[in-house]
Coordinates of C-alpha atoms in Angstrom, one line a residue:
X1 CA -214.8 -1.8 92.3
X2 CA -216.9 -4.3 93.2
X3 CA -219.1 -4.8 89.7
X4 CA -221.9 -6.9 89.1
X5 CA -220.5 -10.2 86.8
X6 CA -222.4 -12.2 84.3
X7 CA -220.6 -14.9 83.7
X8 CA -222.3 -16.7 80.5
X9 CA -221.8 -20.7 80.2
X10 CA -221.8 -22.5 76.7
X11 CA -219.2 -25.0 76.1
X12 CA -216.7 -25.1 79.6
X13 CA -219.4 -26.6 81.7
X14 CA -216.8 -27.0 85.0
X15 CA -215.3 -25.3 87.3
X16 CA -211.7 -26.7 87.8
X17 CA -209.6 -24.9 85.4
X18 CA -212.5 -22.1 83.8
X19 CA -210.7 -18.7 84.0
X20 CA -213.3 -16.7 82.8
X21 CA -215.3 -18.1 86.0
X22 CA -212.0 -17.2 88.0
X23 CA -212.2 -13.8 87.0
X24 CA -216.0 -13.0 87.1
X25 CA -215.6 -13.7 90.6
X26 CA -212.9 -10.8 91.2
X27 CA -214.5 -7.8 92.8
X28 CA -217.7 -8.9 91.8
X29 CA -220.7 -7.9 94.2
X30 CA -222.8 -10.1 92.6
X31 CA -222.2 -13.1 90.5
X32 CA -224.7 -14.4 87.6
X33 CA -223.5 -17.7 86.5
X34 CA -225.8 -17.8 83.1
X35 CA -226.9 -21.4 80.4
X36 CA -229.6 -19.8 77.9
X37 CA -231.2 -23.2 76.1
X38 CA -230.7 -22.7 72.7
X39 CA -233.7 -23.4 70.8
X40 CA -231.8 -24.1 67.6
X41 CA -230.6 -26.9 69.8
X42 CA -232.8 -28.1 71.7
X43 CA -236.4 -27.6 70.1
X44 CA -238.0 -30.6 68.7
X45 CA -237.8 -30.9 65.0
X46 CA -240.1 -33.4 63.7
X47 CA -238.4 -32.9 59.6
X48 CA -235.8 -34.8 61.2
X49 CA -234.4 -38.0 60.5
X50 CA -233.9 -38.7 63.7
X51 CA -235.1 -37.6 67.4
X52 CA -234.2 -34.6 68.5
X53 CA -233.8 -30.8 67.5
X54 CA -233.0 -29.1 64.5
X55 CA -228.4 -29.5 65.2
X56 CA -229.1 -32.7 67.2
X57 CA -229.9 -35.8 67.9
X58 CA -231.2 -36.8 71.9
X59 CA -228.0 -38.4 72.7
X60 CA -226.0 -35.4 73.0
X61 CA -229.1 -33.1 73.8
X62 CA -229.4 -35.7 77.4
X63 CA -225.8 -35.3 76.8
X64 CA -226.1 -32.1 78.2
X65 CA -228.5 -31.5 80.8
X66 CA -226.8 -34.2 83.0
X67 CA -223.7 -31.9 81.9
X68 CA -225.8 -28.9 83.0
X69 CA -227.3 -30.5 86.0
X70 CA -224.0 -32.0 87.7
X71 CA -223.0 -27.9 87.3
X72 CA -225.9 -26.7 89.0
X73 CA -225.2 -28.9 91.7
X74 CA -221.4 -27.8 92.3
X75 CA -222.9 -23.9 92.1
X76 CA -224.8 -24.5 94.5
X77 CA -221.9 -26.2 96.8
X78 CA -220.0 -23.3 95.9
X79 CA -223.5 -21.1 97.4
X80 CA -225.1 -20.4 94.0
X81 CA -226.7 -21.6 91.3
X82 CA -226.9 -22.1 87.4
X83 CA -229.8 -20.1 86.1
X84 CA -231.6 -21.1 82.8
X85 CA -233.2 -19.0 80.2
X86 CA -235.5 -20.0 76.9
X87 CA -234.6 -18.0 73.9
X88 CA -232.4 -16.7 71.3
X89 CA -229.1 -16.7 73.2
X90 CA -227.9 -13.0 71.2
X91 CA -231.0 -11.1 72.1
X92 CA -231.6 -13.2 75.8
X93 CA -227.7 -11.6 77.0
X94 CA -228.4 -8.3 76.1
X95 CA -231.8 -8.1 78.1
X96 CA -229.8 -9.7 81.0
X97 CA -227.4 -7.3 80.6
X98 CA -229.6 -4.7 81.0
X99 CA -232.0 -5.9 83.6
X100 CA -229.1 -7.0 86.4
X101 CA -227.0 -3.6 85.7
X102 CA -223.7 -6.0 84.4
X103 CA -220.7 -4.2 84.4
X104 CA -218.4 -7.3 83.5
X105 CA -219.2 -10.1 81.1
X106 CA -217.5 -13.6 80.8
X107 CA -217.1 -16.0 78.3
X108 CA -215.0 -19.0 77.5
X109 CA -213.9 -17.9 73.4
X110 CA -215.4 -20.7 71.2
X111 CA -214.0 -20.9 67.1
X112 CA -217.2 -22.0 65.9
X113 CA -218.7 -19.7 63.1
X114 CA -222.8 -20.2 64.8
X115 CA -220.5 -19.3 67.8
X116 CA -218.0 -16.7 66.8
X117 CA -221.6 -14.5 64.7
X118 CA -223.2 -15.1 68.1
X119 CA -220.5 -13.8 70.6
X120 CA -219.7 -11.1 68.7
X121 CA -222.9 -9.4 68.4
X122 CA -222.8 -9.8 72.1
X123 CA -219.7 -8.2 72.6
X124 CA -220.7 -5.2 70.1
X125 CA -223.1 -4.5 72.5
X126 CA -221.3 -5.3 75.8
X127 CA -218.2 -2.6 74.3
X128 CA -220.6 -0.5 73.2
X129 CA -222.7 -0.1 76.3
X130 CA -218.6 0.2 78.3
X131 CA -219.5 -3.5 79.8
X132 CA -216.4 -4.9 80.1
X133 CA -215.8 -8.5 78.3
X134 CA -213.3 -11.1 79.2
X135 CA -213.6 -14.3 76.8
X136 CA -210.2 -16.3 77.8
X137 CA -209.0 -19.6 75.8
X138 CA -209.6 -22.5 77.9
X139 CA -211.3 -25.1 75.5
X140 CA -207.7 -25.1 73.5
X141 CA -204.6 -25.9 74.5
X142 CA -203.8 -23.1 72.4
X143 CA -205.5 -20.3 71.2
X144 CA -205.7 -21.4 67.4
X145 CA -205.3 -17.4 66.4
X146 CA -201.7 -16.5 68.0
X147 CA -200.7 -20.4 65.8
X148 CA -201.7 -19.0 62.9
X149 CA -200.0 -15.6 63.7
X150 CA -196.7 -17.6 64.4
X151 CA -197.3 -19.3 61.0
X152 CA -197.4 -16.1 59.2
X153 CA -200.7 -15.8 59.1
X154 CA -201.5 -18.7 57.5
X155 CA -202.9 -22.6 59.2
X156 CA -200.2 -24.8 59.5
X157 CA -201.3 -27.6 56.4
X158 CA -199.5 -30.8 58.3
X159 CA -199.7 -32.4 61.5
X160 CA -195.9 -31.9 61.9
X161 CA -195.3 -28.5 60.9
X162 CA -198.1 -27.3 63.7
X163 CA -196.0 -29.5 66.0
X164 CA -192.8 -27.6 65.2
X165 CA -194.7 -24.3 66.0
X166 CA -196.9 -24.4 69.5
X167 CA -194.3 -26.2 71.8
X168 CA -195.5 -26.8 75.2
X169 CA -199.2 -25.4 76.6
X170 CA -199.7 -23.6 79.8
X171 CA -200.7 -25.7 82.8
X172 CA -204.3 -25.7 83.9
X173 CA -205.4 -22.1 85.8
X174 CA -204.3 -22.6 89.6
X175 CA -206.8 -20.7 91.4
X176 CA -209.5 -22.9 93.7
X177 CA -212.7 -22.0 94.2
X178 CA -213.9 -22.8 97.4
X179 CA -217.0 -19.9 97.0
X180 CA -218.4 -18.0 94.5
X181 CA -219.7 -14.4 95.2
X182 CA -223.7 -14.3 96.3
X183 CA -226.8 -14.3 93.6
X184 CA -228.5 -10.6 93.6
X185 CA -231.9 -9.9 92.9
X186 CA -233.5 -12.5 90.1
X187 CA -237.1 -12.0 90.4
X188 CA -239.2 -11.0 87.0
X189 CA -236.3 -13.0 84.9
X190 CA -238.2 -15.9 84.1
X191 CA -235.2 -18.1 85.7
X192 CA -235.7 -21.7 84.6
X193 CA -234.5 -25.5 86.0
X194 CA -232.8 -28.1 84.1
X195 CA -235.3 -29.6 82.2
X196 CA -235.8 -33.4 81.7
X197 CA -235.7 -34.5 77.8
X198 CA -239.6 -34.7 78.1
X199 CA -240.1 -31.1 79.8
X200 CA -238.3 -29.9 76.4
X201 CA -240.8 -31.3 74.6
X202 CA -240.0 -34.7 73.8
X203 CA -242.1 -37.1 75.9
X204 CA -244.0 -38.6 72.7
X205 CA -240.4 -39.4 71.0
X206 CA -239.6 -43.5 71.6
X207 CA -235.9 -44.0 71.4
X208 CA -235.4 -47.8 72.0
X209 CA -231.5 -47.2 74.2
X210 CA -229.9 -43.8 75.0
X211 CA -226.0 -43.5 75.1
X212 CA -224.3 -45.5 77.9
X213 CA -222.1 -42.1 78.6
X214 CA -223.9 -40.0 81.6
X215 CA -222.8 -36.1 81.1
X216 CA -221.1 -33.8 83.6
X217 CA -217.9 -32.2 85.2
X218 CA -218.1 -35.0 88.1
X219 CA -218.0 -38.2 85.6
X220 CA -215.8 -36.6 83.7
X221 CA -213.0 -35.9 86.0
X222 CA -214.0 -39.5 87.7
X223 CA -213.0 -41.2 83.9
X224 CA -210.2 -39.5 83.9
X225 CA -208.7 -40.5 87.2
X226 CA -210.0 -43.8 85.9
X227 CA -207.8 -44.2 82.1
X228 CA -204.8 -42.4 84.6
X229 CA -205.0 -45.2 86.9
X230 CA -204.1 -48.1 84.5
X231 CA -200.1 -46.4 83.9
X232 CA -199.0 -49.2 81.2
X233 CA -202.6 -48.7 78.7
X234 CA -201.8 -44.8 79.2
X235 CA -198.3 -44.9 78.5
X236 CA -198.4 -47.8 75.7
X237 CA -201.5 -46.4 74.4
X238 CA -200.7 -46.4 70.3
X239 CA -203.5 -45.0 67.6
X240 CA -205.1 -46.3 65.5
X241 CA -204.4 -49.6 67.3
X242 CA -206.5 -50.5 69.9
X243 CA -210.2 -53.3 69.2
X244 CA -213.0 -50.9 67.7
X245 CA -215.4 -54.0 68.7
X246 CA -215.2 -53.2 72.5
X247 CA -217.9 -52.0 73.5
X248 CA -219.3 -52.7 76.6
X249 CA -215.0 -51.7 77.6
X250 CA -214.4 -49.7 75.2
X251 CA -210.7 -49.6 74.2
X252 CA -209.9 -45.7 74.8
X253 CA -210.7 -43.6 76.9
X254 CA -214.5 -42.0 75.8
X255 CA -213.3 -38.4 77.4
X256 CA -213.9 -36.9 73.7
X257 CA -217.3 -36.2 74.8
X258 CA -216.7 -34.7 78.1
X259 CA -214.2 -31.7 76.6
X260 CA -216.6 -31.7 73.9
X261 CA -218.4 -30.3 75.9
X262 CA -215.9 -28.8 78.3
X263 CA -216.8 -31.1 81.6
X264 CA -213.2 -31.9 81.2
X265 CA -210.1 -28.8 80.9
X266 CA -207.8 -30.4 77.9
X267 CA -205.0 -28.4 80.2
X268 CA -206.5 -31.0 83.0
X269 CA -205.6 -34.3 80.3
X270 CA -202.9 -33.3 79.4
X271 CA -201.5 -32.3 82.7
X272 CA -202.2 -35.8 83.7
X273 CA -201.0 -37.3 81.0
X274 CA -197.5 -35.4 81.9
X275 CA -197.3 -36.5 84.9
X276 CA -198.3 -40.6 84.4
X277 CA -194.8 -39.7 81.1
X278 CA -192.8 -39.1 84.2
X279 CA -193.4 -42.7 86.2
X280 CA -193.2 -44.4 83.4
X281 CA -189.9 -45.7 81.9
X282 CA -190.9 -45.6 78.1
X283 CA -194.0 -44.2 76.3
X284 CA -195.1 -43.4 73.0
X285 CA -195.4 -40.3 71.4
X286 CA -197.0 -38.2 69.1
X287 CA -198.7 -38.8 66.5
X288 CA -200.0 -41.9 67.8
X289 CA -200.1 -41.6 72.0
X290 CA -202.9 -40.3 73.6
X291 CA -201.0 -36.7 74.4
X292 CA -200.7 -37.4 70.4
X293 CA -204.6 -37.1 70.4
X294 CA -204.9 -34.0 71.8
X295 CA -202.6 -32.2 69.5
X296 CA -204.2 -33.6 66.3
X297 CA -207.2 -31.9 67.7
X298 CA -205.3 -28.9 68.6
X299 CA -204.4 -29.1 65.1
X300 CA -208.1 -29.4 63.5
X301 CA -208.9 -26.0 65.1
X302 CA -206.3 -24.2 64.2
X303 CA -207.1 -25.3 60.5
X304 CA -210.5 -25.2 60.9
X305 CA -210.4 -21.6 62.4
X306 CA -207.7 -20.6 59.6
X307 CA -210.1 -21.8 56.2
X308 CA -212.1 -20.0 54.6
X309 CA -215.4 -22.4 53.8
X310 CA -213.5 -25.4 56.1
X311 CA -216.8 -26.9 56.6
X312 CA -217.4 -28.0 52.9
X313 CA -215.9 -28.7 49.2
X314 CA -217.0 -25.4 47.7
X315 CA -214.5 -22.8 47.9
X316 CA -212.7 -24.4 50.5
X317 CA -208.7 -24.2 49.2
X318 CA -207.2 -26.8 50.5
X319 CA -210.4 -29.9 49.4
X320 CA -210.2 -31.6 46.4
X321 CA -212.6 -31.3 43.8
X322 CA -214.4 -34.4 43.4
X323 CA -217.7 -35.3 41.6
X324 CA -219.2 -36.9 44.3
X325 CA -222.6 -39.2 43.5
X326 CA -226.4 -38.0 44.3
X327 CA -227.3 -41.0 44.9
X328 CA -229.6 -40.5 48.0
X329 CA -230.4 -43.7 48.4
X330 CA -227.1 -45.4 48.5
X331 CA -226.8 -42.6 51.2
X332 CA -230.5 -43.6 53.4
X333 CA -228.9 -46.9 52.8
X334 CA -226.0 -46.1 54.5
X335 CA -227.6 -43.4 57.0
X336 CA -230.8 -46.7 57.7
X337 CA -227.5 -49.6 58.9
X338 CA -229.1 -51.2 55.6
X339 CA -226.3 -51.3 53.7
X340 CA -225.9 -55.1 54.1
X341 CA -222.9 -55.3 55.2
X342 CA -222.9 -56.4 59.0
X343 CA -219.9 -54.2 60.2
X344 CA -220.8 -51.4 58.6
X345 CA -224.5 -52.0 59.5
X346 CA -223.8 -52.7 63.0
X347 CA -221.7 -49.0 63.7
X348 CA -224.0 -47.1 62.4
X349 CA -226.7 -48.6 64.7
X350 CA -224.1 -47.8 67.8
X351 CA -224.2 -44.8 66.1
X352 CA -227.9 -44.2 66.5
X353 CA -228.5 -45.9 69.4
X354 CA -225.0 -44.9 71.3
X355 CA -223.9 -40.9 69.8
X356 CA -221.1 -43.3 69.8
X357 CA -218.2 -45.2 68.2
X358 CA -214.5 -46.1 68.3
X359 CA -212.7 -44.1 65.9
X360 CA -211.7 -47.0 64.3
X361 CA -215.0 -47.5 63.5
X362 CA -215.9 -44.2 62.3
X363 CA -213.1 -44.5 60.2
X364 CA -214.5 -47.8 58.4
X365 CA -218.2 -46.0 57.9
X366 CA -216.9 -42.7 56.5
X367 CA -214.7 -44.0 54.2
X368 CA -217.5 -46.6 52.6
X369 CA -219.5 -44.3 52.3
X370 CA -217.4 -41.5 49.9
X371 CA -214.2 -42.6 48.2
X372 CA -214.1 -46.5 49.4
X373 CA -218.0 -47.7 47.8
X374 CA -220.6 -45.8 47.5
X375 CA -219.0 -42.2 46.3
X376 CA -221.0 -39.8 48.5
X377 CA -219.9 -36.7 49.5
X378 CA -218.6 -36.5 52.6
X379 CA -220.5 -33.9 53.3
X380 CA -223.6 -35.5 53.6
X381 CA -221.6 -37.8 55.9
X382 CA -219.9 -35.5 57.9
X383 CA -223.8 -33.6 58.7
X384 CA -224.8 -36.7 59.7
X385 CA -222.7 -37.4 62.3
X386 CA -222.4 -34.3 63.8
X387 CA -226.1 -34.9 64.4
X388 CA -226.0 -38.0 66.0
X389 CA -222.5 -37.7 67.3
X390 CA -222.6 -36.7 71.5
X391 CA -218.8 -35.7 71.1
X392 CA -219.8 -33.9 68.0
X393 CA -216.9 -31.7 67.3
X394 CA -217.4 -28.7 64.7
X395 CA -213.5 -28.8 63.9
X396 CA -212.8 -32.2 64.5
X397 CA -215.6 -33.7 63.0
X398 CA -214.9 -31.4 59.4
X399 CA -211.3 -32.2 60.0
X400 CA -211.8 -35.9 59.6
X401 CA -214.5 -36.0 57.2
X402 CA -212.2 -34.5 54.7
X403 CA -209.1 -36.3 55.8
X404 CA -211.0 -39.9 55.2
X405 CA -212.6 -39.3 51.9
X406 CA -209.3 -38.2 50.9
X407 CA -210.3 -34.7 50.2
X408 CA -207.4 -33.0 52.5
X409 CA -204.6 -33.9 54.9
X410 CA -204.4 -37.5 53.2
X411 CA -204.2 -38.8 49.7
X412 CA -203.5 -42.6 49.4
X413 CA -207.2 -43.0 48.4
X414 CA -206.2 -46.6 47.0
X415 CA -205.8 -47.8 50.4
X416 CA -209.4 -48.5 51.6
X417 CA -211.3 -50.5 54.8
X418 CA -211.9 -53.8 53.3
X419 CA -215.8 -54.1 55.4
X420 CA -215.6 -57.0 55.8
X421 CA -211.7 -58.1 56.1
X422 CA -211.5 -55.4 59.0
X423 CA -214.6 -56.9 60.8
X424 CA -212.9 -60.3 60.7
X425 CA -210.2 -58.9 62.1
X426 CA -211.6 -57.4 65.2
X427 CA -214.5 -59.3 65.8
X428 CA -214.1 -63.3 64.5
X429 CA -216.8 -64.4 66.8
X430 CA -219.1 -61.4 65.7
X431 CA -219.8 -60.7 69.2
X432 CA -220.1 -56.8 68.5
X433 CA -221.9 -57.4 65.0
X434 CA -224.4 -59.6 66.9
X435 CA -225.7 -57.2 69.4
X436 CA -226.8 -55.0 66.6
X437 CA -228.1 -55.0 63.4
X438 CA -227.0 -57.5 60.3
X439 CA -228.8 -56.2 57.3
X440 CA -229.1 -57.1 53.5
X441 CA -226.4 -56.4 51.4
X442 CA -227.2 -53.2 48.5
X443 CA -223.5 -53.2 46.3
X444 CA -220.7 -55.8 46.2
X445 CA -217.4 -54.2 47.9
X446 CA -215.0 -56.0 44.9
X447 CA -216.4 -54.1 42.4
X448 CA -217.2 -50.8 43.5
X449 CA -214.3 -49.7 45.4
X450 CA -212.2 -50.8 42.1
X451 CA -215.0 -47.9 40.4
X452 CA -214.5 -45.5 43.6
X453 CA -210.9 -45.6 43.1
X454 CA -211.5 -44.7 39.2
X455 CA -213.1 -42.2 40.0
X456 CA -210.6 -40.7 42.3
X457 CA -207.8 -40.8 40.1
X458 CA -210.0 -38.9 38.1
X459 CA -210.9 -36.5 39.9
X460 CA -207.7 -36.5 41.4
X461 CA -205.9 -35.9 37.8
X462 CA -208.6 -33.1 37.0
X463 CA -207.2 -31.4 40.6
X464 CA -203.5 -31.1 39.3
X465 CA -204.2 -30.1 36.1
X466 CA -205.9 -27.8 36.9
X467 CA -205.3 -24.1 36.2
X468 CA -206.4 -22.3 39.3
X469 CA -209.4 -23.2 40.4
X470 CA -211.8 -26.1 39.5
X471 CA -215.0 -24.8 38.1
X472 CA -218.3 -26.2 38.8
X473 CA -218.6 -27.1 35.0
X474 CA -215.3 -29.1 35.3
X475 CA -216.7 -30.8 38.1
X476 CA -220.5 -31.5 36.4
X477 CA -218.7 -32.5 33.1
X478 CA -216.2 -35.4 34.6
X479 CA -219.1 -36.2 37.2
X480 CA -221.5 -36.9 33.9
X481 CA -218.9 -38.8 32.5
X482 CA -218.2 -40.9 35.4
X483 CA -221.7 -41.4 36.0
X484 CA -222.5 -42.7 32.7
X485 CA -221.1 -46.4 34.8
X486 CA -223.6 -45.7 37.8
X487 CA -223.2 -48.3 41.4
X488 CA -225.8 -49.8 41.4
X489 CA -228.1 -50.8 44.5
X490 CA -228.4 -54.9 44.6
X491 CA -232.1 -57.0 43.9
X492 CA -232.0 -58.1 47.7
X493 CA -235.4 -59.7 46.7
X494 CA -232.8 -61.8 44.6
X495 CA -230.1 -61.7 47.1
X496 CA -229.7 -64.4 49.5
X497 CA -228.9 -62.7 53.7
X498 CA -225.4 -62.2 54.7
X499 CA -224.9 -65.1 56.6
X500 CA -222.5 -64.8 59.7
X501 CA -220.7 -68.0 57.7
X502 CA -220.2 -65.9 55.3
X503 CA -219.3 -63.2 56.9
X504 CA -216.6 -65.1 58.5
X505 CA -215.5 -66.7 55.7

């Protein structure tokens, strides 16, 4: 029996390995490919610390628009088009289900809290009105819910225990879509084309530089092909090795934003890596290999969906309770690239300008903000990354900040990235630094890193002796005790500007 199908795109902005799209075409009289432009993520918010919406800076919005434009072109080549609507996604999809007499609704399963709430409301409405709902897992290699089920109902909390559970992922969807069912009547449906950044309301916004990485499935597949052609590089890839200061030709695949938006299937990426490994004599293994990086992504997705309050310290059972400093001056200096450490500030400028930086650069600035130097709450740094990164991913971003602040997963808080020696190793001539912006020093690393270790030690001792959960009163008491010796911002008027000769040593 023929039905009218609605394919609801959110992530999964691709044609290849898209089981939701494939199922939507089966016995479909008409197919409506829909994307809803969510005001929360796209409408200008002048109160934000950088140009963009409430949830996203301009680089990620631009990347999304490019991805939508590419998807629209691909759909047109298959005899269809992308139908865009402005407004609240839940209300919009409900209205369209009724207007077009939809019998089947298809969309890719999403694990983020906002998405789960949104999708649950739409799914309940569709089910109550007799509409078939198909929501397959294709954003990840594995279904996180099944991994948790295999582990007795709890997420595995170490990478190795996760690997013992998951096994081998399914291959990419084999079906190749050569044409799509026709659109139905879309008159009076207020369909929009893919807007420009200016049409979204950012015409008067001035941004010096946009990300050099273009969005879309076509660009993702091109970048994947180029990466896999260098078989020796793929076989010998070993994280955390790599040069974080290589910005013109990054020392990594830069496929993370394409995975984030689903322009690239993680299963296709995995299969491509396995094909390379079959052709080489030896290759690196997880956790350091490229396959290992895909599996780290999966690990954080599983832990995130299975851990209540994963994105915060309070109420998060796997997160150490630490009395982080509330000094906003230090936080803003970090966010605005005004710490005075050229390496740290250059990374933060690259983040703001490009919406991307190498993973080791991310590690360095995250450690500096939290347990390394400024002792500022990891949630504040997480929020900055969440806004500015083009590959911002809820599970991975929170997981990495928990890790790098030694709040969870990794507990060797005495191991600190030096904001000077780390840079000397990777940028001895200062090329990366000179491309971005050095400014003035706000703290002395040798002094504050010792102070941070003292505070982390006290916090860990409190966590280990607590009978159950650390109370707010206990946390506050320790914080007040530790803050009797606060970190002081240096007087930049009395302090000389850090020269490159000082930086190089």
